[in-house]
Amino acid sequence: MNLNQKAKALNLGCCPCCQKVNEMTERKQRCSRCHHQFSQRKPYSLQYTFAWTLAAIVMFIPANIYPMMVFYTLGRPEKSTILEGIASFIQQGHYPIAFIIFLASFIIPLGKIIGLLILLYNTKSYSRISKKKQTQMYHLIASLGPWSMLDVFVVAVMAAVVNFGFFTSIEAGAGITYFTLMVIFTIFAAESFDPRLLWDIERRNTNDR
Amino acid sequence: MNHLNDINTLIACKHCDTVANSPTLTAGESALCPCCGYTLFSRKVDPVNRTLAVSLAGLLLLIPTVTLPIIGVGVAGKYNDATLIDCIMLMINADFYIIAFSVFLFTIAIPSVRIFSAFYLSYRIKTKQLSTSLLTFYRSYHLFDSWTMIHVFFLGVIVSMYKLISLDELIVGSGLVSMLLLLFCSTLISITLDQKLIWDLLEHELEPKS
Ligand SMILES: [Zn+2]
Ligand SMILES: [Zn+2]
């Protein structure tokens, strides 16, 4: 058995759950070890990834327009969106925290969406970026997913603890629901993407030559 | 090609689909994919006993993490603290059902299921009681890998403390200490649990019966 042979070319399939190598007799079959139903590639991977990414983009807009948090002092509400919240941290001089929140709730979701779109494009047309780099990029996107929930948890904790009625209290704003949905959609998008599709196109191209 | 006979000695990379012969490793070693460089599998040191100990500790820590106050603040003589349950209840009362549900799912439900599956599996392997129901259990452990968010919630509490530092009083609750320890245990489980060993054991033990 020589190196760098792909399982698909040998009519083998790797179970996504237990990683057992199975001989593929049908397009969709049960793993002989863990009985998980699987195909050689995640079925409709590109369609699902694209649909979830699109849904995330749609949610990204209201998540940034509506306030995440409403701060009441003596009955007077003060609403703040994600970016306004970051701006107030910068004004108070808390630069590291401002940077963490900016990273977690703005750069990471946006980066994930753009990254997934690039990867989707690369499965359809040959890219000069090495396959290894692209796989690493996918892993980065997948592993950063949960960190975007940071701002939601911050608001949940603050709303629960700063709760002194009329005097001072914090409530969640409408934007938080859209933001949470966006984060969940990007995680679904990353989960439905199959990094092996990135390697399939290289093989097709070298066969052509 | 007689790859049918030696299909059990093969391993495929789930990231780039490269097929390789499965190497024999000693405890503590990892096999890397020759093509993309990701870990194919690793052999852990004393996996069953270690996972059993760490997951038992994690299960016990779940109770104080959920029920004890995480942080407390005092403003103008009034004091208020919040537990993880309070966070969820408050979000339900404010009609933010999706937020309440996500906080419950990502910080309580999924981590509990994950730690419990690790504990139950190691216990059954330790006492040599293997059955097909363990397959379902172990599959659920794999399903939830990217949905545990205790670490994010912990950072969220730290960020909130930064935001609240200007208030008169700010107290770190015992729930936060217990959450840190739980986070430690939950991370350790993914280090000590030998995924390939468990799958191999299950396959080997269950095959004659099925
Ligand atoms: Zn399997
Ligand atoms: Zn690989």
Short mmCIF file of C-alpha atoms and ligand atoms in Angstrom, two decimals:
data_model
loop_
_atom_site.label_atom_id
_atom_site.label_comp_id
_atom_site.label_asym_id
_atom_site.label_seq_id
_atom_site.Cartn_x
_atom_site.Cartn_y
_atom_site.Cartn_z
CA MET A 1 0.00 0.00 0.00
CA ASN A 2 1.74 3.18 -1.10
CA LEU A 3 1.43 6.46 0.71
CA ASN A 4 -0.91 9.30 -0.16
CA GLN A 5 -3.59 7.08 -1.59
CA LYS A 6 -7.04 8.40 -0.86
CA ALA A 7 -9.67 6.18 0.74
CA LYS A 8 -12.23 7.23 -1.86
CA ALA A 9 -10.00 6.03 -4.71
CA LEU A 10 -9.73 2.61 -3.04
CA ASN A 11 -13.49 2.41 -2.53
CA LEU A 12 -12.96 2.71 1.20
CA GLY A 13 -14.78 5.04 3.56
CA CYS A 14 -13.70 6.41 6.91
CA CYS A 15 -16.44 6.46 9.55
CA PRO A 16 -16.73 10.07 10.79
CA CYS A 17 -17.67 8.86 14.27
CA CYS A 18 -15.16 6.13 15.15
CA GLN A 19 -12.67 6.51 12.26
CA LYS A 20 -12.93 2.87 11.27
CA VAL A 21 -12.07 2.17 7.64
CA ASN A 22 -15.01 0.45 5.96
CA GLU A 23 -15.31 -0.99 2.49
CA MET A 24 -18.05 0.94 0.74
CA THR A 25 -20.71 -1.30 -0.81
CA GLU A 26 -23.48 1.29 -0.91
CA ARG A 27 -23.52 5.07 -1.19
CA LYS A 28 -24.78 5.26 2.37
CA GLN A 29 -24.11 2.44 4.80
CA ARG A 30 -23.71 1.58 8.48
CA CYS A 31 -20.26 1.43 10.04
CA SER A 32 -19.33 -2.14 10.95
CA ARG A 33 -17.96 -1.00 14.31
CA CYS A 34 -20.17 1.77 15.70
CA HIS A 35 -23.28 1.29 13.49
CA HIS A 36 -23.26 4.98 12.58
CA GLN A 37 -24.74 5.67 9.15
CA PHE A 38 -22.32 7.49 6.89
CA SER A 39 -21.18 8.15 3.31
CA GLN A 40 -17.70 8.60 1.87
CA ARG A 41 -18.23 12.37 2.05
CA LYS A 42 -20.71 14.26 4.18
CA PRO A 43 -23.89 14.27 2.02
CA TYR A 44 -24.78 17.66 0.49
CA SER A 45 -21.91 19.16 2.46
CA LEU A 46 -21.50 22.22 0.23
CA GLN A 47 -25.22 22.96 0.03
CA TYR A 48 -25.65 22.73 3.81
CA THR A 49 -22.54 24.80 4.52
CA PHE A 50 -23.64 27.47 2.07
CA ALA A 51 -27.17 27.59 3.47
CA TRP A 52 -26.02 27.89 7.10
CA THR A 53 -23.43 30.53 6.16
CA LEU A 54 -26.07 32.53 4.33
CA ALA A 55 -28.38 32.31 7.34
CA ALA A 56 -25.51 33.51 9.56
CA ILE A 57 -24.89 36.52 7.29
CA VAL A 58 -28.57 37.44 7.48
CA MET A 59 -28.45 37.25 11.31
CA PHE A 60 -25.22 39.24 11.48
CA ILE A 61 -27.00 42.43 10.38
CA PRO A 62 -29.73 42.69 13.09
CA ALA A 63 -27.20 41.39 15.65
CA ASN A 64 -25.15 44.54 15.07
CA ILE A 65 -28.03 47.00 14.67
CA TYR A 66 -30.13 46.10 17.73
CA PRO A 67 -28.75 46.66 21.25
CA MET A 68 -27.14 43.72 23.04
CA MET A 69 -27.60 45.19 26.50
CA VAL A 70 -29.74 47.85 28.17
CA PHE A 71 -28.28 49.52 31.25
CA TYR A 72 -30.83 51.20 33.55
CA THR A 73 -29.66 53.86 36.02
CA LEU A 74 -32.48 55.38 38.09
CA GLY A 75 -35.01 54.22 35.53
CA ARG A 76 -33.16 55.82 32.60
CA PRO A 77 -32.27 53.27 29.88
CA GLU A 78 -28.93 53.34 28.10
CA LYS A 79 -28.81 50.95 25.14
CA SER A 80 -25.59 49.64 23.65
CA THR A 81 -24.89 47.50 20.60
CA ILE A 82 -21.84 45.23 20.28
CA LEU A 83 -19.64 47.96 18.81
CA GLU A 84 -20.89 50.61 21.25
CA GLY A 85 -20.08 48.27 24.14
CA ILE A 86 -16.53 47.89 22.81
CA ALA A 87 -16.23 51.66 22.37
CA SER A 88 -17.21 52.25 26.01
CA PHE A 89 -14.48 49.83 27.13
CA ILE A 90 -11.91 51.78 25.10
CA GLN A 91 -13.12 55.06 26.67
CA GLN A 92 -12.69 53.56 30.14
CA GLY A 93 -9.19 52.43 29.21
CA HIS A 94 -9.83 48.66 29.46
CA TYR A 95 -7.91 47.93 26.25
CA PRO A 96 -7.27 44.15 26.71
CA ILE A 97 -10.96 43.43 27.44
CA ALA A 98 -12.06 45.68 24.56
CA PHE A 99 -9.74 43.71 22.30
CA ILE A 100 -11.01 40.29 23.53
CA ILE A 101 -14.66 41.25 22.99
CA PHE A 102 -13.94 42.83 19.62
CA LEU A 103 -12.15 39.64 18.61
CA ALA A 104 -14.80 37.25 19.96
CA SER A 105 -17.97 39.00 18.85
CA PHE A 106 -16.95 40.81 15.67
CA ILE A 107 -13.73 39.56 14.07
CA ILE A 108 -14.26 35.82 14.71
CA PRO A 109 -17.86 35.58 13.38
CA LEU A 110 -17.01 37.73 10.37
CA GLY A 111 -13.77 35.80 9.78
CA LYS A 112 -15.62 32.50 10.03
CA ILE A 113 -18.23 33.55 7.47
CA ILE A 114 -15.62 34.87 5.01
CA GLY A 115 -13.34 31.87 5.61
CA LEU A 116 -16.14 29.38 4.95
CA LEU A 117 -17.10 31.19 1.75
CA ILE A 118 -13.45 31.04 0.59
CA LEU A 119 -13.25 27.33 1.41
CA LEU A 120 -16.55 26.69 -0.40
CA TYR A 121 -15.17 28.47 -3.45
CA ASN A 122 -11.94 26.48 -3.26
CA THR A 123 -13.78 23.15 -3.39
CA LYS A 124 -15.19 24.22 -6.76
CA SER A 125 -12.19 25.89 -8.35
CA TYR A 126 -8.51 25.06 -7.94
CA SER A 127 -6.65 27.37 -5.57
CA ARG A 128 -2.95 28.18 -5.33
CA ILE A 129 -3.04 27.98 -1.52
CA SER A 130 -1.69 24.60 -0.41
CA LYS A 131 -4.25 22.00 0.65
CA LYS A 132 -2.54 21.70 4.02
CA LYS A 133 -2.97 25.45 4.67
CA GLN A 134 -6.63 25.24 3.69
CA THR A 135 -7.21 22.30 6.05
CA GLN A 136 -5.53 24.27 8.84
CA MET A 137 -7.78 27.21 8.03
CA TYR A 138 -10.83 24.97 8.32
CA HIS A 139 -9.63 23.72 11.69
CA LEU A 140 -9.12 27.24 12.93
CA ILE A 141 -12.65 28.15 11.84
CA ALA A 142 -14.13 25.07 13.51
CA SER A 143 -12.22 25.47 16.79
CA LEU A 144 -12.91 29.19 17.21
CA GLY A 145 -16.68 28.70 16.89
CA PRO A 146 -17.72 28.54 20.56
CA TRP A 147 -15.69 31.62 21.55
CA SER A 148 -18.15 33.89 19.75
CA MET A 149 -20.70 33.10 22.46
CA LEU A 150 -18.60 35.16 24.88
CA ASP A 151 -20.67 38.33 24.67
CA VAL A 152 -23.93 36.42 25.16
CA PHE A 153 -22.62 34.85 28.36
CA VAL A 154 -21.31 38.23 29.56
CA VAL A 155 -24.78 39.77 29.15
CA ALA A 156 -26.44 36.76 30.82
CA VAL A 157 -24.15 37.00 33.86
CA MET A 158 -24.41 40.81 34.12
CA ALA A 159 -28.21 40.76 33.81
CA ALA A 160 -28.46 38.17 36.57
CA VAL A 161 -26.09 39.88 38.98
CA VAL A 162 -26.84 43.59 38.42
CA ASN A 163 -30.47 43.42 39.40
CA PHE A 164 -31.33 46.17 41.90
CA GLY A 165 -34.70 47.16 40.49
CA PHE A 166 -35.21 50.89 39.84
CA PHE A 167 -31.83 51.94 41.24
CA THR A 168 -29.65 50.13 38.70
CA SER A 169 -30.21 47.06 36.55
CA ILE A 170 -29.04 45.46 33.33
CA GLU A 171 -31.30 43.76 30.83
CA ALA A 172 -30.58 41.91 27.61
CA GLY A 173 -31.46 43.68 24.35
CA ALA A 174 -33.17 42.36 21.22
CA GLY A 175 -29.83 41.99 19.39
CA ILE A 176 -28.70 39.14 21.65
CA THR A 177 -31.16 36.63 20.15
CA TYR A 178 -30.00 37.39 16.60
CA PHE A 179 -26.39 37.23 17.73
CA THR A 180 -26.84 33.81 19.39
CA LEU A 181 -28.61 32.45 16.31
CA MET A 182 -25.77 33.75 14.14
CA VAL A 183 -23.15 31.98 16.29
CA ILE A 184 -25.14 28.72 16.26
CA PHE A 185 -25.59 28.96 12.47
CA THR A 186 -21.84 29.46 11.90
CA ILE A 187 -21.09 26.42 14.08
CA PHE A 188 -23.59 24.36 12.04
CA ALA A 189 -21.97 25.68 8.84
CA ALA A 190 -18.50 24.65 9.99
CA GLU A 191 -19.80 21.23 11.14
CA SER A 192 -21.44 20.47 7.81
CA PHE A 193 -18.33 21.32 5.80
CA ASP A 194 -16.22 18.34 4.81
CA PRO A 195 -12.48 19.23 4.60
CA ARG A 196 -11.84 16.16 2.43
CA LEU A 197 -13.60 17.95 -0.42
CA LEU A 198 -10.66 20.35 -0.46
CA TRP A 199 -8.34 17.45 -1.28
CA ASP A 200 -10.66 15.93 -3.88
CA ILE A 201 -10.20 18.82 -6.28
CA GLU A 202 -6.42 18.53 -6.24
CA ARG A 203 -6.66 14.91 -7.23
CA ARG A 204 -9.03 15.74 -10.07
CA ASN A 205 -6.66 18.40 -11.36
CA THR A 206 -3.55 16.22 -11.31
CA ASN A 207 -5.46 13.49 -13.15
CA ASP A 208 -6.33 15.97 -15.89
CA ARG A 209 -2.74 16.87 -16.58
CA MET B 1 -4.99 -5.91 -4.17
CA ASN B 2 -5.91 -7.77 -1.02
CA HIS B 3 -6.87 -4.76 1.04
CA LEU B 4 -10.00 -6.61 2.11
CA ASN B 5 -8.02 -8.91 4.34
CA ASP B 6 -6.08 -6.22 6.11
CA ILE B 7 -8.81 -3.57 6.29
CA ASN B 8 -8.58 -3.70 10.08
CA THR B 9 -4.94 -2.64 10.02
CA LEU B 10 -5.71 0.44 7.91
CA ILE B 11 -6.44 3.89 9.19
CA ALA B 12 -7.81 6.82 7.21
CA CYS B 13 -7.30 10.49 7.98
CA LYS B 14 -10.66 12.18 8.50
CA HIS B 15 -9.28 15.52 7.31
CA CYS B 16 -7.67 14.62 3.99
CA ASP B 17 -8.87 11.02 3.36
CA THR B 18 -5.34 9.58 3.14
CA VAL B 19 -5.10 5.86 3.89
CA ALA B 20 -2.16 4.57 5.91
CA ASN B 21 -1.18 1.39 7.72
CA SER B 22 -2.08 1.70 11.37
CA PRO B 23 1.19 1.77 13.36
CA THR B 24 1.61 0.07 16.73
CA LEU B 25 2.23 2.72 19.34
CA THR B 26 3.35 2.59 22.93
CA ALA B 27 1.55 4.62 25.61
CA GLY B 28 2.00 8.37 25.18
CA GLU B 29 2.73 8.29 21.45
CA SER B 30 0.64 9.76 18.63
CA ALA B 31 0.36 8.78 14.98
CA LEU B 32 0.35 11.69 12.53
CA CYS B 33 -1.13 11.77 9.05
CA PRO B 34 1.66 11.54 6.43
CA CYS B 35 -0.25 13.89 4.14
CA CYS B 36 -1.75 16.73 6.19
CA GLY B 37 0.02 16.27 9.52
CA TYR B 38 -3.03 16.00 11.78
CA THR B 39 -3.14 13.42 14.56
CA LEU B 40 -4.65 10.15 13.37
CA PHE B 41 -4.88 8.68 16.86
CA SER B 42 -2.87 8.56 20.05
CA ARG B 43 -2.19 6.01 22.76
CA LYS B 44 -2.78 7.39 26.24
CA VAL B 45 -1.04 6.49 29.50
CA ASP B 46 -3.31 4.47 31.82
CA PRO B 47 -6.47 5.76 30.07
CA VAL B 48 -9.21 3.88 31.90
CA ASN B 49 -8.20 4.63 35.50
CA ARG B 50 -7.30 8.24 34.80
CA THR B 51 -10.52 8.97 32.90
CA LEU B 52 -12.52 7.28 35.64
CA ALA B 53 -10.93 9.48 38.32
CA VAL B 54 -11.17 12.74 36.39
CA SER B 55 -14.75 12.20 35.20
CA LEU B 56 -15.90 11.23 38.71
CA ALA B 57 -14.41 14.47 40.02
CA GLY B 58 -16.12 16.33 37.17
CA LEU B 59 -19.51 14.79 37.96
CA LEU B 60 -19.22 15.80 41.62
CA LEU B 61 -18.15 19.34 40.67
CA LEU B 62 -21.21 19.78 38.45
CA ILE B 63 -23.47 20.18 41.48
CA PRO B 64 -21.67 23.11 43.19
CA THR B 65 -20.99 24.74 39.81
CA VAL B 66 -24.70 24.91 39.04
CA THR B 67 -26.05 25.71 42.51
CA LEU B 68 -23.47 27.97 44.19
CA PRO B 69 -23.25 31.72 43.41
CA ILE B 70 -20.75 32.62 40.69
CA ILE B 71 -20.29 36.30 41.49
CA GLY B 72 -21.88 38.80 43.82
CA VAL B 73 -22.05 42.60 43.69
CA GLY B 74 -22.98 45.23 46.23
CA VAL B 75 -24.32 48.69 45.35
CA ALA B 76 -25.23 51.29 48.01
CA GLY B 77 -25.64 48.80 50.82
CA LYS B 78 -27.61 46.29 48.75
CA TYR B 79 -26.06 42.94 47.84
CA ASN B 80 -26.98 40.55 45.06
CA ASP B 81 -25.37 37.35 43.82
CA ALA B 82 -26.18 35.03 40.95
CA THR B 83 -25.83 31.31 40.30
CA LEU B 84 -25.79 29.66 36.88
CA ILE B 85 -29.44 28.71 37.42
CA ASP B 86 -30.27 32.39 38.20
CA CYS B 87 -28.77 33.45 34.86
CA ILE B 88 -31.03 30.99 33.04
CA MET B 89 -34.17 31.78 35.08
CA LEU B 90 -33.71 35.52 34.56
CA MET B 91 -33.44 35.04 30.80
CA ILE B 92 -36.65 32.96 30.83
CA ASN B 93 -38.47 35.66 32.83
CA ALA B 94 -37.31 38.30 30.36
CA ASP B 95 -38.69 36.19 27.46
CA PHE B 96 -35.24 35.47 25.97
CA TYR B 97 -35.98 31.78 25.56
CA ILE B 98 -33.30 31.10 22.95
CA ILE B 99 -30.61 32.58 25.21
CA ALA B 100 -31.86 30.67 28.26
CA PHE B 101 -31.93 27.46 26.25
CA SER B 102 -28.44 27.97 24.78
CA VAL B 103 -26.90 28.79 28.16
CA PHE B 104 -28.53 25.69 29.66
CA LEU B 105 -27.52 23.48 26.75
CA PHE B 106 -23.91 24.64 26.30
CA THR B 107 -22.88 25.08 29.93
CA ILE B 108 -24.94 22.48 31.81
CA ALA B 109 -26.64 19.84 29.66
CA ILE B 110 -24.00 18.97 27.06
CA PRO B 111 -21.00 19.07 29.43
CA SER B 112 -22.92 16.84 31.88
CA VAL B 113 -23.78 14.29 29.20
CA ARG B 114 -20.20 14.33 27.96
CA ILE B 115 -18.65 13.84 31.42
CA PHE B 116 -21.23 11.21 32.34
CA SER B 117 -20.57 9.21 29.15
CA ALA B 118 -16.83 9.30 29.85
CA PHE B 119 -17.44 8.12 33.43
CA TYR B 120 -19.94 5.40 32.50
CA LEU B 121 -17.74 4.06 29.69
CA SER B 122 -14.60 3.87 31.81
CA TYR B 123 -16.57 2.28 34.64
CA ARG B 124 -18.01 -0.41 32.36
CA ILE B 125 -14.60 -1.08 30.80
CA LYS B 126 -12.96 -1.23 34.22
CA THR B 127 -15.50 -3.78 35.47
CA LYS B 128 -15.45 -5.58 32.08
CA GLN B 129 -19.20 -5.24 31.43
CA LEU B 130 -19.41 -4.37 27.77
CA SER B 131 -22.69 -4.25 25.87
CA THR B 132 -24.01 -2.81 22.61
CA SER B 133 -25.70 0.05 24.50
CA LEU B 134 -22.23 1.48 25.14
CA LEU B 135 -21.90 2.14 21.40
CA THR B 136 -24.78 4.61 21.54
CA PHE B 137 -23.27 6.19 24.63
CA TYR B 138 -19.87 6.60 23.07
CA ARG B 139 -21.33 7.97 19.84
CA SER B 140 -23.05 10.71 21.86
CA TYR B 141 -19.69 11.61 23.39
CA HIS B 142 -18.33 12.30 19.89
CA LEU B 143 -21.40 14.22 18.76
CA PHE B 144 -21.10 16.90 21.43
CA ASP B 145 -17.41 17.67 21.07
CA SER B 146 -17.79 21.17 19.60
CA TRP B 147 -20.75 22.21 21.75
CA THR B 148 -19.27 22.37 25.25
CA MET B 149 -18.76 25.98 26.24
CA ILE B 150 -17.79 25.97 29.92
CA HIS B 151 -14.48 27.63 28.99
CA VAL B 152 -16.27 30.43 27.12
CA PHE B 153 -18.70 30.96 30.00
CA PHE B 154 -15.78 31.15 32.43
CA LEU B 155 -14.11 33.84 30.34
CA GLY B 156 -17.49 35.57 30.14
CA VAL B 157 -17.63 35.76 33.94
CA ILE B 158 -14.09 37.22 34.04
CA VAL B 159 -15.09 39.87 31.45
CA SER B 160 -18.23 40.71 33.46
CA MET B 161 -16.07 41.19 36.55
CA TYR B 162 -13.99 43.70 34.60
CA LYS B 163 -17.17 45.54 33.65
CA LEU B 164 -18.46 45.57 37.23
CA ILE B 165 -15.19 46.53 38.92
CA SER B 166 -16.36 50.12 39.39
CA LEU B 167 -19.20 49.02 41.69
CA ASP B 168 -18.87 49.26 45.48
CA GLU B 169 -18.42 45.57 46.13
CA LEU B 170 -17.47 42.64 43.89
CA ILE B 171 -17.20 39.13 45.30
CA VAL B 172 -15.92 35.99 43.58
CA GLY B 173 -18.39 33.25 44.47
CA SER B 174 -17.52 29.64 45.32
CA GLY B 175 -19.45 28.61 42.20
CA LEU B 176 -16.77 30.24 40.04
CA VAL B 177 -13.98 28.32 41.81
CA SER B 178 -15.91 25.10 41.29
CA MET B 179 -16.50 26.04 37.64
CA LEU B 180 -12.76 26.52 37.13
CA LEU B 181 -12.11 23.06 38.58
CA LEU B 182 -14.88 21.58 36.41
CA LEU B 183 -13.33 23.22 33.36
CA PHE B 184 -10.02 21.67 34.35
CA CYS B 185 -11.61 18.19 34.66
CA SER B 186 -13.53 18.51 31.40
CA THR B 187 -10.33 19.46 29.55
CA LEU B 188 -8.41 16.63 31.23
CA ILE B 189 -10.99 14.09 30.04
CA SER B 190 -10.20 14.85 26.41
CA ILE B 191 -6.51 14.35 27.26
CA THR B 192 -6.85 11.09 29.22
CA LEU B 193 -9.62 9.37 27.25
CA ASP B 194 -8.15 6.99 24.68
CA GLN B 195 -10.68 7.09 21.86
CA LYS B 196 -9.10 4.39 19.71
CA LEU B 197 -8.61 2.04 22.65
CA ILE B 198 -12.30 2.23 23.56
CA TRP B 199 -13.45 1.68 19.97
CA ASP B 200 -11.05 -1.25 19.55
CA LEU B 201 -12.19 -2.77 22.84
CA LEU B 202 -15.87 -2.40 21.95
CA GLU B 203 -15.32 -3.87 18.50
CA HIS B 204 -13.29 -6.77 19.82
CA GLU B 205 -15.67 -7.65 22.65
CA LEU B 206 -18.93 -7.22 20.79
CA GLU B 207 -18.05 -8.93 17.54
CA PRO B 208 -18.63 -12.61 18.46
CA LYS B 209 -22.11 -11.89 19.85
CA SER B 210 -23.44 -9.92 16.89
ZN ZN C 1 -17.93 4.00 13.01
ZN ZN C 2 -4.49 13.80 6.75
#
